[in-house]
Each structure stands twice: as C-alpha cells, then as structure tokens.
Short mmCIF file of N, CA, C and O in Angstrom, two decimals:
data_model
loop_
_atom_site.label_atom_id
_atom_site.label_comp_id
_atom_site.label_asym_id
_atom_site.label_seq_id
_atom_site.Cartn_x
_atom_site.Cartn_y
_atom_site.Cartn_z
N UNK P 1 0.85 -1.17 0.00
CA UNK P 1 0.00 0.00 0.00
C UNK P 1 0.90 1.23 0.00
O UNK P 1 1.97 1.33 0.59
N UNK P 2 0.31 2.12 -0.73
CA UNK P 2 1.33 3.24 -0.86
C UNK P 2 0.53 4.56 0.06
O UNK P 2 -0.67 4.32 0.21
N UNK P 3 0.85 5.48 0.49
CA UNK P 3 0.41 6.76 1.07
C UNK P 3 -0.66 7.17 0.26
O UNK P 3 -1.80 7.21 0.72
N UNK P 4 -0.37 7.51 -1.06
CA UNK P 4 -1.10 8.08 -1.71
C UNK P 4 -2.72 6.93 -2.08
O UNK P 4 -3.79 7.40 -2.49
N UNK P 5 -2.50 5.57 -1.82
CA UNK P 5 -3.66 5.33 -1.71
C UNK P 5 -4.47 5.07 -0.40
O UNK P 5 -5.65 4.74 -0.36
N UNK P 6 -3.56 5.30 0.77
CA UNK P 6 -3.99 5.17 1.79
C UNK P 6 -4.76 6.74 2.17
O UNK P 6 -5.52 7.08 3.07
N UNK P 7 -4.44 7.12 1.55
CA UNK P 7 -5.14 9.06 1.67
C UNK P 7 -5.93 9.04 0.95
O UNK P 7 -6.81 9.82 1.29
N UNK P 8 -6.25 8.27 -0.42
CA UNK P 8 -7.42 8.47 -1.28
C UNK P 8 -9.09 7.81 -0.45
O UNK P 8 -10.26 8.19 -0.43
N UNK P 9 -7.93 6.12 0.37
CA UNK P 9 -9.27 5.78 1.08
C UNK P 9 -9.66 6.31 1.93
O UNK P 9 -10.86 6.13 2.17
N UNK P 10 -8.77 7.37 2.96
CA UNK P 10 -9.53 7.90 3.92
C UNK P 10 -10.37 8.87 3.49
O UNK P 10 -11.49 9.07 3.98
N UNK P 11 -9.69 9.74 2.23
CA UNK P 11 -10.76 10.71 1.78
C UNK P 11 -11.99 10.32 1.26
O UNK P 11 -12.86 11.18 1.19
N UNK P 12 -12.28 8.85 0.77
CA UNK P 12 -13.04 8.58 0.27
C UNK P 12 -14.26 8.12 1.26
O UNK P 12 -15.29 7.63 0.80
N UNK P 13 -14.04 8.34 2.74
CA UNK P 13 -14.59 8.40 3.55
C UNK P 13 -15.65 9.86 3.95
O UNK P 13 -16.87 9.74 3.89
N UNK P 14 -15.17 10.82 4.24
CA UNK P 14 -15.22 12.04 4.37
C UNK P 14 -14.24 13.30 4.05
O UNK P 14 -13.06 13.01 4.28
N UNK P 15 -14.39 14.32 3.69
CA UNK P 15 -13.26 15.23 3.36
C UNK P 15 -12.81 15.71 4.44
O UNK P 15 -13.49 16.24 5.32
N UNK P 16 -11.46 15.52 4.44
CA UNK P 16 -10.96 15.75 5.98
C UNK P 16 -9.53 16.68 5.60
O UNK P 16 -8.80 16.36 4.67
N UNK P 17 -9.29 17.77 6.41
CA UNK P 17 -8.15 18.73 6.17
C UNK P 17 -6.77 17.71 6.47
O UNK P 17 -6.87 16.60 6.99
N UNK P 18 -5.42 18.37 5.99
CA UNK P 18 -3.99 17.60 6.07
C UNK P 18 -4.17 17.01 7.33
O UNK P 18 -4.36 15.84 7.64
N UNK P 19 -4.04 18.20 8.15
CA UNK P 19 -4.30 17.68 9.98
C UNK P 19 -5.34 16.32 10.46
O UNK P 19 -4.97 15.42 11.21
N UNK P 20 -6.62 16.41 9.87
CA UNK P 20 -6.89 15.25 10.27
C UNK P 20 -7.04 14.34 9.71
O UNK P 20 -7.72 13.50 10.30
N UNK P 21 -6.43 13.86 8.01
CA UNK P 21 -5.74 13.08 7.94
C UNK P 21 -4.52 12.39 8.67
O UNK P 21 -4.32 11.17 8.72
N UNK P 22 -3.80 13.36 9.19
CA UNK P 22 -2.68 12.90 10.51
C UNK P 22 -3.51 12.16 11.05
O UNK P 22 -3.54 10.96 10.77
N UNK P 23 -4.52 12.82 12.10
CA UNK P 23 -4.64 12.05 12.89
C UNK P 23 -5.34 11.06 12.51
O UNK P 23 -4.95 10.10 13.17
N UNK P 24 -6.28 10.70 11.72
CA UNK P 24 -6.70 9.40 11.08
C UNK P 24 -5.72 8.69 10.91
O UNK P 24 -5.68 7.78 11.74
N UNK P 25 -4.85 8.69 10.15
CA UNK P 25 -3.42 7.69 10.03
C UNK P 25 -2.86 7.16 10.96
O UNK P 25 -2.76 5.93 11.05
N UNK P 26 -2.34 8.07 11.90
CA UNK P 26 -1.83 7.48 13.39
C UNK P 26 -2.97 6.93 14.26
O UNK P 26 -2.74 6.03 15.07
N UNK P 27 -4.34 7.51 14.09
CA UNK P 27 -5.35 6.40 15.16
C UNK P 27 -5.44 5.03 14.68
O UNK P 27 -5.71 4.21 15.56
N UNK P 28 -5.20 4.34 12.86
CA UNK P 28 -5.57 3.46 12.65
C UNK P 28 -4.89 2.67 12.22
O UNK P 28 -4.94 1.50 12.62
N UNK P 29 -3.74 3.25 10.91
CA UNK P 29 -2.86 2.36 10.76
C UNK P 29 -1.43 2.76 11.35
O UNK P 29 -0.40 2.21 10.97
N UNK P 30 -1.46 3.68 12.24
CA UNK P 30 -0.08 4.19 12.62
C UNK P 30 0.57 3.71 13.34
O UNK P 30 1.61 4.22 13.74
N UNK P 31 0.00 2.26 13.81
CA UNK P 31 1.04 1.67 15.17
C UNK P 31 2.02 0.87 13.97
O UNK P 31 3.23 0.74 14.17
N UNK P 32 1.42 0.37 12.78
CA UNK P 32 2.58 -0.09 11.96
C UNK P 32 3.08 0.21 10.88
O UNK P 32 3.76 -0.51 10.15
N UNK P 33 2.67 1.68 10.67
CA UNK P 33 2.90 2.29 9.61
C UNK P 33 3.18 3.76 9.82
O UNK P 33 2.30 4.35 10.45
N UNK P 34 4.18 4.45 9.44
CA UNK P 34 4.50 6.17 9.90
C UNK P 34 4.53 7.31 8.79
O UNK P 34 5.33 7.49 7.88
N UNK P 35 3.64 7.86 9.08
CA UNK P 35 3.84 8.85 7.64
C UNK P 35 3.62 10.37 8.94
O UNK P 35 2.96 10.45 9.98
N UNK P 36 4.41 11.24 8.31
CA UNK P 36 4.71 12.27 9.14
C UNK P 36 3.82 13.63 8.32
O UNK P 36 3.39 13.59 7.16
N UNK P 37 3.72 14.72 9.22
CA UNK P 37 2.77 15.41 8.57
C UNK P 37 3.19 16.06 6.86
O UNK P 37 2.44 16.06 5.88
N UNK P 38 4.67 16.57 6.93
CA UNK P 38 5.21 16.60 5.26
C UNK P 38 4.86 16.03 4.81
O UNK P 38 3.96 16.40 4.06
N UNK P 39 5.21 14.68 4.84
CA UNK P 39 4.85 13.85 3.61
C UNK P 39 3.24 13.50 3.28
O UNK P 39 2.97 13.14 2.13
N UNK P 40 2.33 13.60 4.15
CA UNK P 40 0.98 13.88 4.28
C UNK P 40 0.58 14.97 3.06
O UNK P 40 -0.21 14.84 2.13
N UNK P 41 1.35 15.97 3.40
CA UNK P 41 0.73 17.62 2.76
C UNK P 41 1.84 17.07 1.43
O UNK P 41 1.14 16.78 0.46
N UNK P 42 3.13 16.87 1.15
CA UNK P 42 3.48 16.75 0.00
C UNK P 42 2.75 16.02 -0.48
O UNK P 42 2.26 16.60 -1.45
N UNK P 43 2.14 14.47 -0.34
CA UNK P 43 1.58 13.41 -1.05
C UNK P 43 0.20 14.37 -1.55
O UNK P 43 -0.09 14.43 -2.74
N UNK P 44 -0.68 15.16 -0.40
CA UNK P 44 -2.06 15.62 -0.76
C UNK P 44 -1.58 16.83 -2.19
O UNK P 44 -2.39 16.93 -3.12
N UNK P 45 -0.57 17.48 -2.24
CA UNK P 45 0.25 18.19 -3.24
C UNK P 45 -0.02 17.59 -4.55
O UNK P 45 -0.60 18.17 -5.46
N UNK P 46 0.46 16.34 -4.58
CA UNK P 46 0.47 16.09 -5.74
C UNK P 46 -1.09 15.04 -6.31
O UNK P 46 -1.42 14.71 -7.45
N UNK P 47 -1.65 14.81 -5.21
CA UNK P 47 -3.13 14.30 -5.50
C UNK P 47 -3.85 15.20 -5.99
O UNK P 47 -4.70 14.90 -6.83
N UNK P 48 -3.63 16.69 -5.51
CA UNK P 48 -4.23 17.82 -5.99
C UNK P 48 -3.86 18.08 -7.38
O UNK P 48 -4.81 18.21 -8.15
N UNK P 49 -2.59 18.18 -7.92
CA UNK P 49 -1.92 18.57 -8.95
C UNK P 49 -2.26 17.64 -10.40
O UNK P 49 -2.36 18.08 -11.54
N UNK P 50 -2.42 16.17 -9.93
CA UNK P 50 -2.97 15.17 -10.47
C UNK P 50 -4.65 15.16 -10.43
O UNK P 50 -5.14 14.03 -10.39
N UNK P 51 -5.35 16.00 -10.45
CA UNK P 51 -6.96 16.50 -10.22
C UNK P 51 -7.77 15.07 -9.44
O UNK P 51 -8.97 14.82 -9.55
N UNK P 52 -6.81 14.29 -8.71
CA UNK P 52 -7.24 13.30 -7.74
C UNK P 52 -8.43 13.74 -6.37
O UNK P 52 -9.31 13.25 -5.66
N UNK P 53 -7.91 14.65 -6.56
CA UNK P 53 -8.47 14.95 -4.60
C UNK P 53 -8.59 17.07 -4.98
O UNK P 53 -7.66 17.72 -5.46
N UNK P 54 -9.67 17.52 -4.66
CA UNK P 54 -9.95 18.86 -4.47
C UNK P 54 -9.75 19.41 -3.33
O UNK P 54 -9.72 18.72 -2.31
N UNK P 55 -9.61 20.57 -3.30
CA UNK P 55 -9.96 21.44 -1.89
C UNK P 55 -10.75 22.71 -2.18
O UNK P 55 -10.74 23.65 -2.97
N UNK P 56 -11.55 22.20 -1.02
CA UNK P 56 -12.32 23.48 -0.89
C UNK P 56 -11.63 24.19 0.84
O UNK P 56 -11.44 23.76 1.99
N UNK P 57 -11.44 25.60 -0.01
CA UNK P 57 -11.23 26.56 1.56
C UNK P 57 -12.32 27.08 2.46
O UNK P 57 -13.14 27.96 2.18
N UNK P 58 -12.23 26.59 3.30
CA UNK P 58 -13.60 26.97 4.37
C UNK P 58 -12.71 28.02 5.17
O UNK P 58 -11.63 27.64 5.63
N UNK P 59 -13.20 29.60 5.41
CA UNK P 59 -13.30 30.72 6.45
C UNK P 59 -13.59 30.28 7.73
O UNK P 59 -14.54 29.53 7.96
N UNK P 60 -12.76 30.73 8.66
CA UNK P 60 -13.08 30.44 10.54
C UNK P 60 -12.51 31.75 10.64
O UNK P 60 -11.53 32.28 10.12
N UNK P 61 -13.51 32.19 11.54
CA UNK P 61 -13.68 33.39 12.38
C UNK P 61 -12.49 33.13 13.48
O UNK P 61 -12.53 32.29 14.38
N UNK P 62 -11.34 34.11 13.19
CA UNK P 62 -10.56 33.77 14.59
C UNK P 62 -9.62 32.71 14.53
O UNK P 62 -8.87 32.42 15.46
N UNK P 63 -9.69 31.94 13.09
CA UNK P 63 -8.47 30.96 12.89
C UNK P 63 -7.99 31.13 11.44
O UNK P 63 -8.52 31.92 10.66
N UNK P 64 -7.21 30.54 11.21
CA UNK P 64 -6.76 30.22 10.06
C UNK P 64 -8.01 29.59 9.34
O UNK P 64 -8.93 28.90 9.78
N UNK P 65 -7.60 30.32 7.44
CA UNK P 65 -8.70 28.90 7.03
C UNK P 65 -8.39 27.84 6.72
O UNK P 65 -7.39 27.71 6.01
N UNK P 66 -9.26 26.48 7.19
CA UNK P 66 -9.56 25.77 6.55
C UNK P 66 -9.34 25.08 5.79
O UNK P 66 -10.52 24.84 5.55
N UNK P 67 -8.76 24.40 5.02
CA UNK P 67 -8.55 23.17 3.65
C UNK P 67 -8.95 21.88 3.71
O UNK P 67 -8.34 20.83 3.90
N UNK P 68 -10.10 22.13 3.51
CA UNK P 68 -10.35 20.44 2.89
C UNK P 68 -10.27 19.97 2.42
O UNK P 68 -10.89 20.48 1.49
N UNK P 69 -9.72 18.60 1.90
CA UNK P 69 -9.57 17.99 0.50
C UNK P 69 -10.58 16.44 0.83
O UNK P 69 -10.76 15.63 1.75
N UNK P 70 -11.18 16.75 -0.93
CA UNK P 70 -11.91 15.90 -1.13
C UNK P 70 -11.59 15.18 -2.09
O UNK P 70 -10.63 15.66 -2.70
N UNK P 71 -12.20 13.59 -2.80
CA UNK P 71 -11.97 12.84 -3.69
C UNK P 71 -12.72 13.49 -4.46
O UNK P 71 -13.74 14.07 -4.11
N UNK P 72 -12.15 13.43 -5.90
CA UNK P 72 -12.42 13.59 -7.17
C UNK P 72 -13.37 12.26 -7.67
O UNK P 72 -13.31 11.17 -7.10
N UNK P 73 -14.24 12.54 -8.82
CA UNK P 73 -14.71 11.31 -9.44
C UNK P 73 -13.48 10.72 -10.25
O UNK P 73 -13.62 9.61 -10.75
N UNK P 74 -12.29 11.40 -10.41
CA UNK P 74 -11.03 10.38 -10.97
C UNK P 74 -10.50 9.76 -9.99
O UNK P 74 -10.25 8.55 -10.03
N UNK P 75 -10.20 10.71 -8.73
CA UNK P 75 -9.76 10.31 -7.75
C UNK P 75 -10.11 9.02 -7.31
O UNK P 75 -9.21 8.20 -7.14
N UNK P 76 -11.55 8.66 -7.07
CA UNK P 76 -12.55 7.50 -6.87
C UNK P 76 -12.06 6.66 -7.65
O UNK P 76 -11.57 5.76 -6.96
N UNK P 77 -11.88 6.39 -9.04
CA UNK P 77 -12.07 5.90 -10.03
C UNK P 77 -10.39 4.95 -9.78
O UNK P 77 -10.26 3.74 -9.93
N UNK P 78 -8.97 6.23 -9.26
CA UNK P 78 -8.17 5.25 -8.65
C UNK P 78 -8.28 4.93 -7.77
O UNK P 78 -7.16 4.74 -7.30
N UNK P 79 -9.23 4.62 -6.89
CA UNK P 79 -8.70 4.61 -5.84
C UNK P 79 -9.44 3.00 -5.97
O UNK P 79 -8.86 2.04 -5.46
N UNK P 80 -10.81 2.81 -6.73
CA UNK P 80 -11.44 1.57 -7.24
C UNK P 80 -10.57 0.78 -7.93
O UNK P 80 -10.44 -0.37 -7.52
N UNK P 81 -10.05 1.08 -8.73
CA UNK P 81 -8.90 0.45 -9.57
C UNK P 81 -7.71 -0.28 -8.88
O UNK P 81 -7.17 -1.34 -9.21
N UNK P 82 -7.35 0.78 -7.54
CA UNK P 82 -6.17 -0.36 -7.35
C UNK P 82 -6.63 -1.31 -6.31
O UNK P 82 -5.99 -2.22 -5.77
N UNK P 83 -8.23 -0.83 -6.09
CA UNK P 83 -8.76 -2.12 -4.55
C UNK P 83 -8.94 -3.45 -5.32
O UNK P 83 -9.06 -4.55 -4.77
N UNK P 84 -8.96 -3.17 -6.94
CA UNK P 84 -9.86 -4.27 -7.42
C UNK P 84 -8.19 -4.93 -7.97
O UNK P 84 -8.12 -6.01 -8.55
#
C-alpha cells in the first residue's frame, strides 16, 4: 500500500483537512505504519496537482482557514482500480 492510496481511502470516507488526515493515520494504521505530517501535505500536493483529490477553503472566524480535501470522481475511479 502506498500513502497516496492510503489518503485516497480515507478521503473517500469524508473530506478531511492535512491535519486530520494525521490524525486518522496514526489512530488506525499508525502503530505499523509512519507517515509524518510533510509527507501527508506533500503526497495531498500532488493528488491535488494530479486533479485526484480537491480542496475546498472553508473561512473560521478567529483561525486560520480551513482546507479540505476531497476525492475527485477520478480520484474515486483510482482509488477503485487499485482495490480491485
């Protein structure tokens, strides 16, 4: 399993920002597997760049905004491809 499809399945769950992708990773597969937050945001970099995974910027009052990234219908489409 590579990062980049282990990020497509979590996204393909719900759209979840870099950060809680972290923590999804380390609550589930992180006792035997380590991916650190860089390589998280580089891998989501190039899922984006590859029109795999979107973001939408959500505004917070009083914080930083927001980035969510979501699966693409291509995105989906690999992420079906390499389960099968």
């Amino acid at each position: 399993m590579s990062l980049r499809h282990a990020i497509l399945g979590f996204l393909s769950i719900q759209p979840m920002s870099g950060y809680d992708l972290k923590k999804v990773f380390d609550g589930s597969v992180g006792h035997f597997w380590t991916a650190d937050q860089a390589q998280i945001y580089r891998t989501l970099a190039r899922l984006v760049d590859g029109g795999l995974v979107e973001i939408e910027h959500i505004a917070q009052e009083g914080k930083p905004d927001r980035n969510e990234h979501r699966l693409t219908r291509k995105g989906q489409v690999e992420l079906d491809d390499w389960l099968a």
